[in-house]
């Protein structure tokens, strides 16, 4: 057991008096409805007792655990409560999970979904919530029986005497526990004693998802609610001037039409939006709103340059050396090392602008009622939306509530607040509850996009084919793609890395594994080519570099743990039988570190009727302690498919500032038949606190795919998307 102080966390565990009634569970008990008559069931409680912000225990022993962070498919609604339940020591079959409201004081946890940080940042708070609840229940039982807490033990929500016959359930003692003082010190379990953490558990809302009962943003309804849609300018660099307002207002089912402006001073980091000024149409049904949008006759003004694919490519090519410097690192004397190298390899890689394309279209509900605001919908950053709404409307933060629905995809798209602000601005204008709904075309043509990137890698080999010099320079529209202190920093005597940014008036933002998804593909593809030039096995080349970083590192710092990095490569090499002769199968390998986790992949590819087909991907993952192996495996698999699909097919093109592709009939995504036939995932076993998992599985898939494609086709793939017709894009765009 680990002893920890709780005094600095007291705000998280304020006791609340016993709450009566089972209203939150009326008509809903997934546990009993899914159980057979022979299985144990627990009745719905008559009374609930709140132990802290996370835990509510019923008088029957049924436990409700609140999941604090937004759920976007990363399965935190299962894994976060599992952590609480582990330390609380309650039977998982007796737990009901509910989505918590936005209240960072109560949860003492940043309530957002992004950067693969939910579990890593919530680990301590979640464990302490469960352990504090367990301690208070033990103290209540000890007081009831006149014994010491050390005389008691707990298992699956049942407290019993160590050397006696008495026992009592959490449900029977909960009413007395809520009156206990919050302990100043609590004991956390030793990881070797975990019983729930590290097991395979199904998604807690799986039955609701497959039966259509989960409430996504589009499902949310409120009495008297009106619907709204928006129309933004046709191109980035333009703004609205006027439109046929009276004609639109006179159409069937249309309540009003007007221009809104969501801009305000002191905008936050998640207020990214190129179109603050929009036409809003309010009506009774989406069909009527769609017809009204078709009837719009709008006048637009050009404010800035209307960009195109040609100008994007030219800007990145120019700013690779001349863009605004963001970060750089230099070890040794790279220029002299390259000048004296026996062999120099230099390659340039690029990736286009792409959209997020969440399955559920963007939407949000807002009700601005005087000086109070209710916001409900799918958001990755509920607190940022709350703060931005307060600034835009001039309404105090304490008068604004945010409820999180389930999200039909996020990938960074729902980090940004503009669609929630638009709903609030429309509601304020209408003095009515409003649900704003985007069409697919609204979303794909408004942003927020993954930026385009361009990087040039250079390696110098000596006469013995040792890697003696390495450089990378990269540029992007929102920010450059280079991570100067990541691998191979620390492993090469003469090293130079520089990150630059190029200006653009298009709205860009984070896209799953920001920057890493491109950089991993480029870097790992380049290392594969360097290994070939050096006559070395690509895994052995990497392991040599990791060994240097472990035994005699270069420079003062580097971000990764070389031992763990090498560990996933060795594990995937073993599991996939790397080096085995498999006729007709072409293999690629890649490893990458991001979001504090390490993933190595080997990808097996075959050619079928002249087209590449991914047969299997082997994945080795070191993310520290794995909470829910079922969800962890699923999220790595999803990242692999995501990485392969976007690298192969996706691109958003521009002409005169306007996106060319507006829907899935012209924007290419991976199809079911193009996904890998099999993905096998292996986790490194250790007791390291858990790190990110939502994003690290995606980046290495790009590099492994590019290397496998080279072995299958004899052609190197430098520019995404990798589909053959796109491989000439660099010459096509730059002449």
XYZ file of C-alpha atoms in Angstrom:
735
model
C 0.000 0.000 0.000
C 1.098 3.573 -0.693
C 0.412 6.243 1.942
C -0.589 9.629 0.517
C -1.713 12.920 2.024
C -5.198 14.127 1.114
C -5.320 17.518 2.836
C -4.423 19.392 -0.357
C -7.313 17.668 -2.127
C -10.067 18.439 0.376
C -12.136 20.462 -2.107
C -12.457 17.303 -4.158
C -14.011 15.353 -1.326
C -16.474 17.708 0.349
C -19.158 15.593 1.963
C -22.754 16.068 0.874
C -25.682 15.110 3.087
C -27.576 11.943 2.248
C -29.665 12.308 -0.892
C -33.018 10.537 -1.016
C -34.812 9.013 -3.976
C -33.518 6.994 -6.904
C -34.654 9.443 -9.560
C -31.523 9.235 -11.664
C -32.046 5.543 -12.251
C -35.795 5.368 -12.732
C -36.445 3.078 -15.674
C -32.768 2.296 -16.164
C -30.738 -0.522 -14.721
C -28.441 -2.013 -17.356
C -27.142 -4.536 -14.874
C -30.474 -6.215 -14.105
C -31.796 -5.920 -17.642
C -28.756 -7.723 -19.061
C -28.580 -10.444 -16.395
C -30.049 -13.916 -16.566
C -32.409 -15.003 -13.741
C -29.627 -17.115 -12.207
C -27.196 -14.207 -11.903
C -26.968 -11.974 -8.876
C -28.786 -8.667 -9.181
C -29.097 -5.628 -6.937
C -32.288 -3.657 -6.503
C -32.493 0.031 -7.292
C -31.726 1.940 -4.066
C -34.289 3.940 -2.177
C -31.556 6.218 -0.863
C -28.242 7.415 -2.266
C -25.284 8.624 -0.227
C -22.601 10.756 -1.893
C -19.101 9.971 -0.674
C -17.325 12.528 -2.857
C -17.594 14.067 -6.302
C -17.034 10.712 -7.989
C -18.934 8.211 -5.844
C -22.562 7.723 -4.891
C -23.510 4.577 -2.946
C -27.045 3.291 -2.667
C -28.535 1.577 0.363
C -28.639 -1.680 -1.639
C -24.901 -1.564 -2.376
C -25.339 -0.354 -5.930
C -22.598 2.204 -6.670
C -22.751 5.066 -9.147
C -19.383 6.339 -10.315
C -19.268 9.545 -12.310
C -16.927 9.772 -15.279
C -15.561 13.340 -15.330
C -14.124 13.685 -18.838
C -15.802 13.909 -22.238
C -16.277 10.605 -24.034
C -15.328 10.606 -27.713
C -14.869 6.898 -28.171
C -11.575 6.672 -26.272
C -13.471 4.639 -23.636
C -12.692 6.865 -20.637
C -16.293 6.441 -19.501
C -15.297 2.858 -18.709
C -11.634 3.178 -17.765
C -11.872 6.207 -15.450
C -14.586 4.654 -13.249
C -12.569 1.403 -13.220
C -9.751 3.282 -11.457
C -12.173 4.632 -8.843
C -13.781 1.217 -8.384
C -10.378 -0.452 -7.961
C -9.404 1.752 -5.035
C -12.929 1.751 -3.612
C -12.786 -2.052 -3.801
C -16.283 -2.607 -5.103
C -17.668 -5.345 -7.330
C -17.606 -3.968 -10.902
C -20.879 -5.791 -11.599
C -22.507 -3.558 -8.996
C -21.331 -0.292 -10.563
C -23.384 2.035 -12.740
C -21.446 4.692 -14.655
C -22.828 8.118 -15.493
C -21.353 11.120 -17.293
C -20.388 13.840 -14.845
C -21.303 17.483 -15.322
C -18.644 20.145 -15.799
C -17.352 20.893 -12.298
C -13.573 20.896 -12.090
C -13.612 21.923 -8.407
C -15.595 18.838 -7.425
C -13.658 16.434 -9.640
C -10.283 18.111 -9.061
C -9.476 17.003 -12.563
C -9.154 18.900 -15.852
C -12.302 17.883 -17.696
C -11.294 17.766 -21.318
C -10.499 15.207 -23.994
C -7.330 15.968 -25.890
C -3.644 15.217 -26.017
C -4.265 11.659 -24.758
C -4.170 13.196 -21.276
C -7.416 12.090 -19.633
C -6.086 9.035 -17.796
C -2.586 10.379 -17.227
C -3.805 13.601 -15.581
C -6.716 11.952 -13.810
C -4.827 8.925 -12.424
C -4.042 10.373 -8.980
C -7.385 12.121 -8.476
C -9.351 9.040 -9.537
C -7.371 6.725 -7.259
C -7.679 9.097 -4.329
C -11.428 9.437 -4.827
C -11.878 5.688 -4.565
C -9.398 5.233 -1.735
C -10.933 8.088 0.260
C -14.403 6.582 -0.112
C -13.074 3.199 1.009
C -11.354 4.707 4.049
C -14.461 6.611 5.153
C -16.594 3.482 4.877
C -14.036 1.500 6.881
C -13.932 4.185 9.578
C -17.720 4.163 9.799
C -17.764 0.383 10.227
C -14.940 0.544 12.795
C -16.897 3.092 14.803
C -20.046 0.983 14.589
C -18.276 -2.086 15.962
C -15.879 -0.350 18.332
C -12.715 -1.658 16.638
C -9.714 -0.175 14.831
C -9.695 0.271 11.068
C -6.644 -2.006 11.023
C -8.884 -4.779 12.350
C -11.015 -4.634 9.205
C -10.689 -5.663 5.578
C -12.812 -5.040 2.506
C -13.500 -7.037 -0.618
C -16.045 -6.322 -3.360
C -17.925 -3.788 -1.256
C -18.189 -6.001 1.845
C -16.367 -4.945 5.032
C -15.454 -7.730 7.430
C -13.350 -8.313 10.527
C -9.894 -9.736 9.945
C -10.207 -12.013 12.994
C -13.948 -12.088 13.496
C -17.273 -13.063 11.988
C -18.981 -9.724 11.523
C -19.444 -8.206 8.058
C -21.386 -5.325 6.586
C -21.968 -4.093 3.046
C -21.150 -0.656 1.738
C -24.871 -0.109 1.246
C -25.606 -0.754 4.915
C -22.853 1.515 6.255
C -22.948 4.306 3.645
C -25.443 6.484 5.550
C -23.002 6.701 8.496
C -19.922 7.124 6.326
C -21.130 10.405 4.811
C -20.843 11.974 8.262
C -17.206 10.966 8.651
C -14.386 13.490 8.480
C -12.402 13.348 5.271
C -9.163 11.564 6.219
C -5.914 13.495 6.080
C -4.029 10.430 4.856
C -5.144 7.467 2.813
C -3.526 4.322 1.494
C -3.415 3.550 -2.213
C -3.109 -0.015 -3.438
C 0.153 -1.425 -4.650
C -0.272 -2.121 -8.388
C 0.471 -5.813 -7.753
C -2.759 -5.950 -5.740
C -4.975 -4.581 -8.514
C -7.929 -6.854 -9.261
C -9.935 -4.745 -11.718
C -7.293 -2.561 -13.354
C -5.605 -4.483 -16.143
C -8.601 -6.707 -16.911
C -10.798 -6.823 -20.020
C -14.068 -4.939 -19.509
C -16.739 -4.159 -22.059
C -17.833 -0.592 -22.735
C -20.243 0.351 -19.939
C -22.675 1.931 -22.403
C -22.222 -0.737 -25.059
C -25.826 -1.992 -24.826
C -27.106 1.579 -25.163
C -24.870 2.276 -28.139
C -25.917 -0.772 -30.123
C -29.618 -0.215 -29.386
C -29.564 3.502 -30.224
C -30.303 4.655 -26.674
C -27.143 6.680 -26.065
C -27.723 10.419 -26.170
C -25.434 12.134 -28.660
C -25.638 15.868 -29.237
C -27.942 15.390 -32.221
C -30.303 13.357 -30.032
C -30.747 16.045 -27.387
C -34.151 17.737 -27.278
C -35.737 20.373 -25.079
C -39.328 21.598 -24.890
C -39.798 24.688 -27.067
C -36.443 24.190 -28.793
C -35.928 25.749 -32.219
C -33.406 24.574 -34.796
C -30.746 26.676 -36.477
C -28.259 26.370 -39.330
C -25.516 28.720 -40.476
C -24.031 29.871 -43.762
C -20.434 31.003 -43.815
C -18.578 32.784 -46.642
C -17.756 30.601 -49.650
C -14.000 31.042 -49.272
C -11.375 31.727 -46.624
C -10.464 35.398 -46.917
C -14.061 36.594 -47.397
C -16.749 37.997 -45.093
C -20.498 38.459 -45.304
C -21.864 41.809 -46.511
C -25.626 41.251 -46.755
C -28.231 38.729 -47.932
C -31.908 38.455 -48.958
C -33.059 38.521 -45.360
C -36.750 39.313 -45.859
C -37.203 36.635 -48.514
C -35.658 33.993 -46.249
C -37.741 35.069 -43.237
C -40.889 34.683 -45.306
C -40.248 31.032 -46.176
C -42.333 28.241 -44.705
C -41.169 27.158 -41.233
C -38.538 29.910 -40.904
C -38.714 31.964 -37.697
C -35.894 34.431 -38.376
C -32.670 35.031 -40.296
C -29.862 37.405 -39.322
C -26.110 37.935 -39.149
C -24.265 36.923 -35.978
C -20.731 37.718 -34.882
C -19.019 35.421 -32.366
C -15.810 37.429 -32.154
C -14.744 39.137 -28.930
C -11.616 40.498 -27.297
C -9.149 38.248 -25.524
C -10.068 35.111 -27.468
C -8.795 31.838 -26.019
C -6.602 29.159 -27.610
C -9.638 27.071 -28.564
C -11.568 29.940 -30.178
C -10.023 29.137 -33.562
C -12.416 30.138 -36.352
C -11.876 31.884 -39.670
C -15.547 32.893 -39.886
C -16.756 34.750 -36.817
C -19.412 36.546 -38.870
C -22.118 34.229 -40.226
C -25.654 34.144 -41.544
C -27.928 32.317 -39.079
C -31.312 30.883 -40.034
C -33.756 29.701 -37.346
C -36.720 27.455 -38.043
C -38.843 24.475 -37.118
C -37.168 21.631 -39.009
C -33.852 20.810 -40.652
C -35.576 20.266 -44.011
C -37.036 23.767 -43.945
C -33.658 25.186 -42.926
C -31.874 23.328 -45.732
C -34.371 24.733 -48.250
C -33.845 28.227 -46.845
C -30.070 27.864 -47.208
C -30.547 26.894 -50.848
C -32.582 30.073 -51.387
C -29.911 32.364 -49.896
C -28.657 35.156 -52.145
C -25.638 36.533 -50.319
C -23.097 39.222 -51.039
C -19.546 38.658 -49.820
C -16.510 40.892 -49.458
C -12.914 39.819 -50.029
C -10.697 40.735 -47.087
C -7.486 38.819 -47.728
C -5.726 36.477 -50.136
C -7.752 33.607 -51.574
C -5.358 30.675 -51.274
C -5.046 27.624 -53.531
C -3.168 24.333 -53.581
C -0.509 25.994 -55.717
C 0.009 28.840 -53.250
C 0.012 26.408 -50.298
C 2.768 24.297 -51.847
C 4.782 27.359 -52.827
C 4.449 28.865 -49.335
C 5.694 25.722 -47.628
C 8.556 25.264 -50.080
C 9.612 28.887 -49.523
C 9.135 28.928 -45.755
C 10.977 25.679 -45.126
C 14.038 27.939 -44.893
C 12.440 31.380 -44.507
C 9.375 30.858 -42.312
C 9.065 32.200 -38.787
C 11.417 30.287 -36.487
C 9.650 28.475 -33.651
C 12.261 26.141 -32.207
C 15.670 24.665 -33.036
C 18.418 22.479 -31.598
C 22.025 21.965 -32.626
C 24.462 19.346 -31.300
C 28.078 19.168 -32.461
C 29.003 20.579 -35.869
C 26.495 19.210 -38.420
C 27.777 21.330 -41.317
C 31.338 20.003 -41.017
C 30.109 16.460 -40.466
C 27.999 16.535 -43.615
C 30.869 18.046 -45.583
C 33.132 15.169 -44.557
C 30.547 12.379 -44.886
C 31.226 9.525 -47.284
C 27.549 9.370 -48.218
C 24.733 11.938 -47.811
C 21.024 11.147 -48.166
C 18.488 13.980 -48.387
C 14.729 13.584 -48.850
C 11.695 15.870 -48.657
C 8.260 14.792 -47.365
C 4.887 16.545 -47.442
C 1.309 16.066 -46.323
C -1.796 17.982 -47.456
C -4.541 19.738 -45.557
C -7.152 17.270 -44.328
C -10.479 17.523 -42.508
C -11.508 15.783 -39.284
C -14.767 14.349 -40.646
C -16.398 13.315 -37.387
C -19.243 10.891 -38.088
C -21.681 12.998 -36.066
C -22.037 16.441 -37.702
C -21.176 19.438 -35.546
C -24.040 20.533 -33.312
C -24.772 22.212 -29.993
C -27.703 23.234 -27.809
C -27.833 26.603 -26.072
C -30.462 28.375 -24.010
C -29.611 31.946 -23.066
C -32.278 33.013 -20.614
C -31.566 36.490 -19.324
C -28.277 36.293 -17.435
C -28.209 32.499 -17.356
C -26.915 30.101 -20.001
C -27.434 26.364 -20.392
C -25.134 24.608 -22.868
C -25.510 20.952 -23.841
C -23.617 19.068 -26.498
C -20.527 17.233 -27.747
C -17.393 19.116 -26.736
C -13.846 18.078 -25.904
C -13.235 21.306 -23.941
C -16.340 22.093 -21.872
C -14.574 24.528 -19.558
C -13.109 26.511 -22.454
C -16.568 26.740 -24.007
C -17.936 28.012 -20.712
C -15.217 30.672 -20.439
C -15.598 31.759 -24.063
C -19.376 32.023 -23.769
C -18.961 34.163 -20.665
C -16.647 36.553 -22.517
C -18.775 36.716 -25.649
C -22.083 37.351 -23.872
C -20.741 39.211 -20.823
C -22.447 36.747 -18.476
C -20.718 35.601 -15.245
C -19.138 32.141 -15.311
C -21.193 30.992 -12.340
C -24.374 31.536 -14.375
C -23.304 29.168 -17.156
C -23.661 25.379 -17.082
C -22.223 22.880 -19.564
C -23.496 19.308 -19.891
C -21.535 16.855 -22.037
C -23.307 14.467 -24.369
C -21.588 11.539 -26.007
C -19.640 12.506 -29.125
C -19.801 10.851 -32.509
C -16.095 11.449 -33.061
C -13.754 14.242 -32.080
C -10.128 13.724 -33.207
C -9.395 17.332 -32.189
C -12.305 18.828 -34.152
C -14.395 19.331 -31.032
C -11.591 20.961 -29.080
C -12.697 24.237 -30.637
C -15.566 26.271 -29.258
C -16.971 28.157 -32.239
C -20.020 25.956 -32.885
C -21.063 26.209 -29.229
C -20.566 29.977 -29.314
C -22.653 30.194 -32.475
C -25.510 28.337 -30.772
C -25.265 30.690 -27.776
C -25.208 33.806 -29.980
C -28.278 32.622 -31.906
C -30.131 31.742 -28.692
C -29.323 35.152 -27.239
C -30.683 36.863 -30.357
C -33.840 34.722 -30.420
C -34.415 34.613 -26.640
C -35.220 30.936 -27.096
C -33.595 27.518 -26.702
C -31.685 26.676 -29.878
C -30.048 23.588 -31.305
C -27.533 24.459 -34.005
C -26.879 21.753 -36.606
C -24.170 21.772 -39.275
C -24.537 19.993 -42.578
C -21.559 17.905 -43.670
C -20.749 20.642 -46.199
C -20.811 23.288 -43.446
C -18.237 21.371 -41.469
C -15.932 20.337 -44.297
C -15.769 23.840 -45.769
C -15.457 25.840 -42.532
C -12.443 24.133 -40.927
C -10.902 23.475 -38.483
C -8.342 21.501 -40.531
C -5.148 19.612 -40.050
C -2.425 21.858 -41.523
C -0.284 20.946 -44.486
C 3.348 20.120 -43.627
C 6.693 19.891 -45.380
C 9.971 18.539 -43.968
C 13.420 17.816 -45.360
C 15.562 15.132 -43.721
C 19.280 14.701 -44.261
C 21.668 12.000 -43.049
C 25.433 11.620 -43.345
C 27.207 8.238 -43.228
C 30.934 7.658 -42.776
C 33.011 5.158 -44.771
C 31.914 2.385 -42.364
C 28.220 3.266 -42.857
C 27.886 4.724 -39.383
C 25.331 7.517 -39.040
C 27.414 10.538 -38.056
C 25.173 13.487 -38.963
C 21.447 14.088 -39.059
C 19.274 17.112 -39.726
C 15.599 17.868 -40.130
C 13.881 21.112 -40.987
C 10.107 21.351 -41.129
C 7.372 23.912 -41.699
C 3.603 23.925 -41.301
C 0.759 26.402 -41.497
C -0.334 26.394 -37.848
C 2.986 25.264 -36.488
C 5.969 23.365 -37.740
C 5.987 19.559 -37.530
C 9.467 19.092 -36.023
C 10.088 17.995 -32.404
C 13.748 18.978 -31.900
C 14.233 17.043 -28.644
C 12.708 13.777 -29.778
C 14.545 10.853 -31.360
C 17.123 10.816 -32.857
C 18.193 13.767 -30.677
C 20.642 12.440 -28.100
C 21.741 9.557 -30.308
C 23.882 11.323 -32.950
C 27.004 13.441 -32.428
C 26.160 16.016 -35.074
C 22.474 16.893 -35.107
C 20.370 19.849 -36.204
C 16.580 20.297 -36.013
C 14.559 23.402 -36.834
C 10.831 24.093 -36.747
C 9.202 26.930 -38.725
C 5.682 28.193 -39.379
C 4.149 29.636 -42.548
C 1.217 32.113 -42.489
C -2.276 31.284 -43.784
C -5.782 32.696 -43.298
C -7.383 29.236 -43.202
C -8.438 27.979 -39.763
C -6.243 25.104 -38.571
C -6.218 23.075 -35.407
C -5.165 19.884 -33.707
C -5.819 16.653 -35.591
C -5.361 13.270 -33.906
C -1.718 13.047 -32.739
C -0.974 16.633 -33.845
C 2.217 16.935 -35.919
C 3.288 13.460 -34.762
C 1.083 11.772 -37.353
C 3.114 13.424 -40.129
C 6.513 13.503 -38.484
C 6.461 9.815 -37.547
C 5.695 8.832 -41.123
C 8.395 11.045 -42.597
C 11.072 10.291 -39.998
C 10.515 6.540 -39.936
C 10.375 6.319 -43.735
C 13.637 8.233 -43.913
C 15.336 5.988 -41.351
C 14.231 2.994 -43.400
C 15.981 4.514 -46.424
C 19.076 5.351 -44.355
C 19.246 1.750 -43.121
C 19.088 0.508 -46.692
C 21.889 2.863 -47.743
C 23.969 1.675 -44.782
C 23.301 -1.980 -45.568
C 21.709 -2.520 -42.170
C 18.521 -4.094 -40.919
C 16.100 -1.205 -40.163
C 15.403 -2.445 -36.640
C 19.102 -2.931 -35.882
C 19.875 0.619 -37.046
C 17.308 2.017 -34.623
C 18.502 -0.181 -31.765
C 22.075 1.026 -32.317
C 20.879 4.604 -31.976
C 18.859 3.830 -28.839
C 21.897 2.133 -27.326
C 23.935 5.296 -27.925
C 21.206 7.411 -26.305
C 21.249 5.080 -23.274
C 24.968 4.658 -22.769
C 26.469 7.926 -23.987
C 23.769 10.470 -24.841
C 24.562 13.603 -26.821
C 23.419 16.977 -25.537
C 21.810 18.022 -22.294
C 18.335 16.624 -22.838
C 16.042 14.531 -24.936
C 12.387 13.727 -24.342
C 12.206 9.957 -24.663
C 13.301 6.969 -22.571
C 15.639 5.051 -24.897
C 15.238 1.819 -22.928
C 11.449 1.806 -23.299
C 11.704 2.931 -26.934
C 14.018 0.016 -27.723
C 11.777 -2.263 -25.676
C 8.744 -1.939 -27.948
C 10.899 -2.500 -31.027
C 12.341 -5.686 -29.554
C 8.889 -6.878 -28.528
C 7.299 -6.332 -31.935
C 10.326 -7.905 -33.635
C 9.843 -11.025 -31.518
C 6.057 -11.250 -31.885
C 6.072 -10.738 -35.674
C 9.083 -13.001 -36.290
C 10.874 -10.203 -38.117
C 13.307 -11.562 -40.658
C 11.184 -14.591 -41.485
C 10.953 -15.256 -45.210
C 7.328 -14.905 -46.338
C 6.988 -14.984 -50.140
C 4.554 -12.388 -51.469
C 4.425 -10.517 -48.145
C 6.144 -7.133 -47.923
C 6.995 -5.805 -44.472
C 7.550 -2.362 -43.063
C 8.530 -1.347 -39.541
C 8.248 1.890 -37.577
C 8.430 3.016 -33.962
C 7.436 6.321 -32.456
C 7.161 8.117 -29.130
C 4.427 10.663 -28.534
C 1.957 11.569 -25.778
C 4.370 9.960 -23.308
C 3.897 6.479 -24.795
C 5.896 4.193 -27.088
C 4.496 2.195 -30.001
C 6.304 0.004 -32.532
C 4.561 -1.615 -35.484
C 5.342 -4.127 -38.197
C 2.991 -4.028 -41.167
C 2.496 -6.929 -43.586
C 1.282 -5.999 -47.065
C 0.451 -8.006 -50.192
C -0.386 -6.961 -53.733
C -3.819 -8.014 -55.006
C -4.722 -7.287 -58.628
C -2.002 -4.676 -58.689
C -3.327 -2.916 -55.568
C -1.779 -2.969 -52.078
C -3.656 -4.748 -49.318
C -2.641 -4.653 -45.647
C -2.887 -8.180 -44.277
C -1.740 -7.694 -40.703
C -0.284 -5.105 -38.357
C 1.652 -6.137 -35.248
C 1.730 -3.511 -32.480
C 3.870 -3.348 -29.335
C 2.786 -0.674 -26.877
C 4.345 0.745 -23.706
C 1.850 3.095 -22.080
C 2.568 2.175 -18.466
C -0.216 0.487 -16.522
C -3.073 -0.516 -18.819
C -6.445 0.195 -17.195
C -8.887 -1.644 -19.456
C -7.247 -4.013 -21.909
C -10.390 -4.246 -23.991
C -10.597 -0.505 -24.571
C -6.812 -0.116 -24.886
C -6.643 -2.746 -27.605
C -9.559 -1.162 -29.466
C -8.065 2.313 -29.443
C -4.714 1.113 -30.797
C -6.546 -0.773 -33.559
C -8.547 2.341 -34.428
C -5.391 4.449 -34.567
C -3.769 2.013 -36.987
C -6.772 2.096 -39.340
C -6.946 5.888 -39.053
C -3.251 6.305 -39.845
C -3.313 3.975 -42.841
C -6.511 5.451 -44.276
C -5.514 9.094 -44.128
C -1.983 8.453 -45.357
C -3.299 6.503 -48.336
C -6.287 8.525 -49.468
C -7.192 11.819 -47.765
C -6.583 15.323 -49.121
C -8.533 18.580 -49.041
C -7.742 20.791 -52.027
C -8.359 24.529 -52.413
C -9.132 26.811 -55.317
C -9.346 30.589 -54.737
C -9.725 30.096 -50.992
C -12.584 27.585 -51.278
C -12.317 23.870 -50.429
C -12.881 21.732 -53.518
C -14.155 18.685 -51.633
C -17.356 19.281 -49.658
C -18.656 15.803 -48.824
C -17.709 12.138 -48.866
C -18.581 11.709 -52.535
C -15.394 13.644 -53.357
C -13.330 13.432 -50.153
C -11.651 10.029 -49.933
C -11.689 8.020 -46.698
C -10.632 4.444 -46.097
C -13.278 1.792 -46.885
C -13.968 -1.296 -44.799
C -12.377 -3.533 -47.402
C -9.175 -1.471 -47.302
C -8.634 -1.790 -43.550
C -6.082 -4.325 -42.263
C -7.449 -7.836 -42.102
C -5.893 -8.348 -38.677
C -4.300 -6.177 -35.999
C -2.568 -7.782 -33.031
C -1.664 -5.688 -29.991
C 0.859 -6.503 -27.249
C 1.354 -4.372 -24.136
C 4.606 -4.041 -22.205
C 3.991 -5.055 -18.588
C 5.269 -2.579 -15.992
C 4.138 -0.552 -12.970
C 4.708 2.875 -14.540
C 1.783 5.282 -14.103
C -0.405 5.225 -17.228
C 0.344 7.564 -20.115
C -1.416 8.514 -23.354
C -3.143 5.939 -25.529
C -5.712 7.712 -27.708
C -3.171 8.990 -30.216
C 0.168 7.086 -30.070
C -1.114 4.130 -32.113
C -1.659 6.236 -35.234
C 1.740 7.841 -36.132
C 3.919 4.738 -36.599
C 1.322 3.181 -38.928
C 2.198 5.811 -41.552
C 5.913 5.015 -41.554
C 5.392 1.243 -41.494
C 2.961 1.543 -44.413
C 5.343 3.669 -46.491
C 8.183 1.199 -45.960
C 6.013 -1.814 -46.833
C 4.757 -0.055 -49.968
C 8.351 0.543 -51.045
C 9.196 -3.113 -50.702
C 6.069 -4.050 -52.649
C 6.384 -1.501 -55.470
C 10.040 -0.461 -55.530
C 8.882 3.150 -55.203
C 9.540 5.413 -52.222
C 6.527 7.315 -50.899
C 7.389 10.863 -49.875
C 4.131 12.755 -50.323
C 0.752 11.965 -48.843
C -1.682 10.681 -49.872
C 0.194 7.584 -51.027
C -2.259 6.553 -53.729
C -0.349 6.298 -57.014
C -2.143 9.128 -58.763
C -1.134 11.480 -55.968
C 2.573 10.662 -56.017
C 3.230 13.247 -58.705
C 1.591 16.008 -56.657
C 4.900 17.671 -55.768
C 5.890 18.161 -59.416
C 2.291 18.891 -60.362
C 1.990 21.704 -57.840
C 5.453 23.193 -58.165
C 5.913 22.730 -61.903
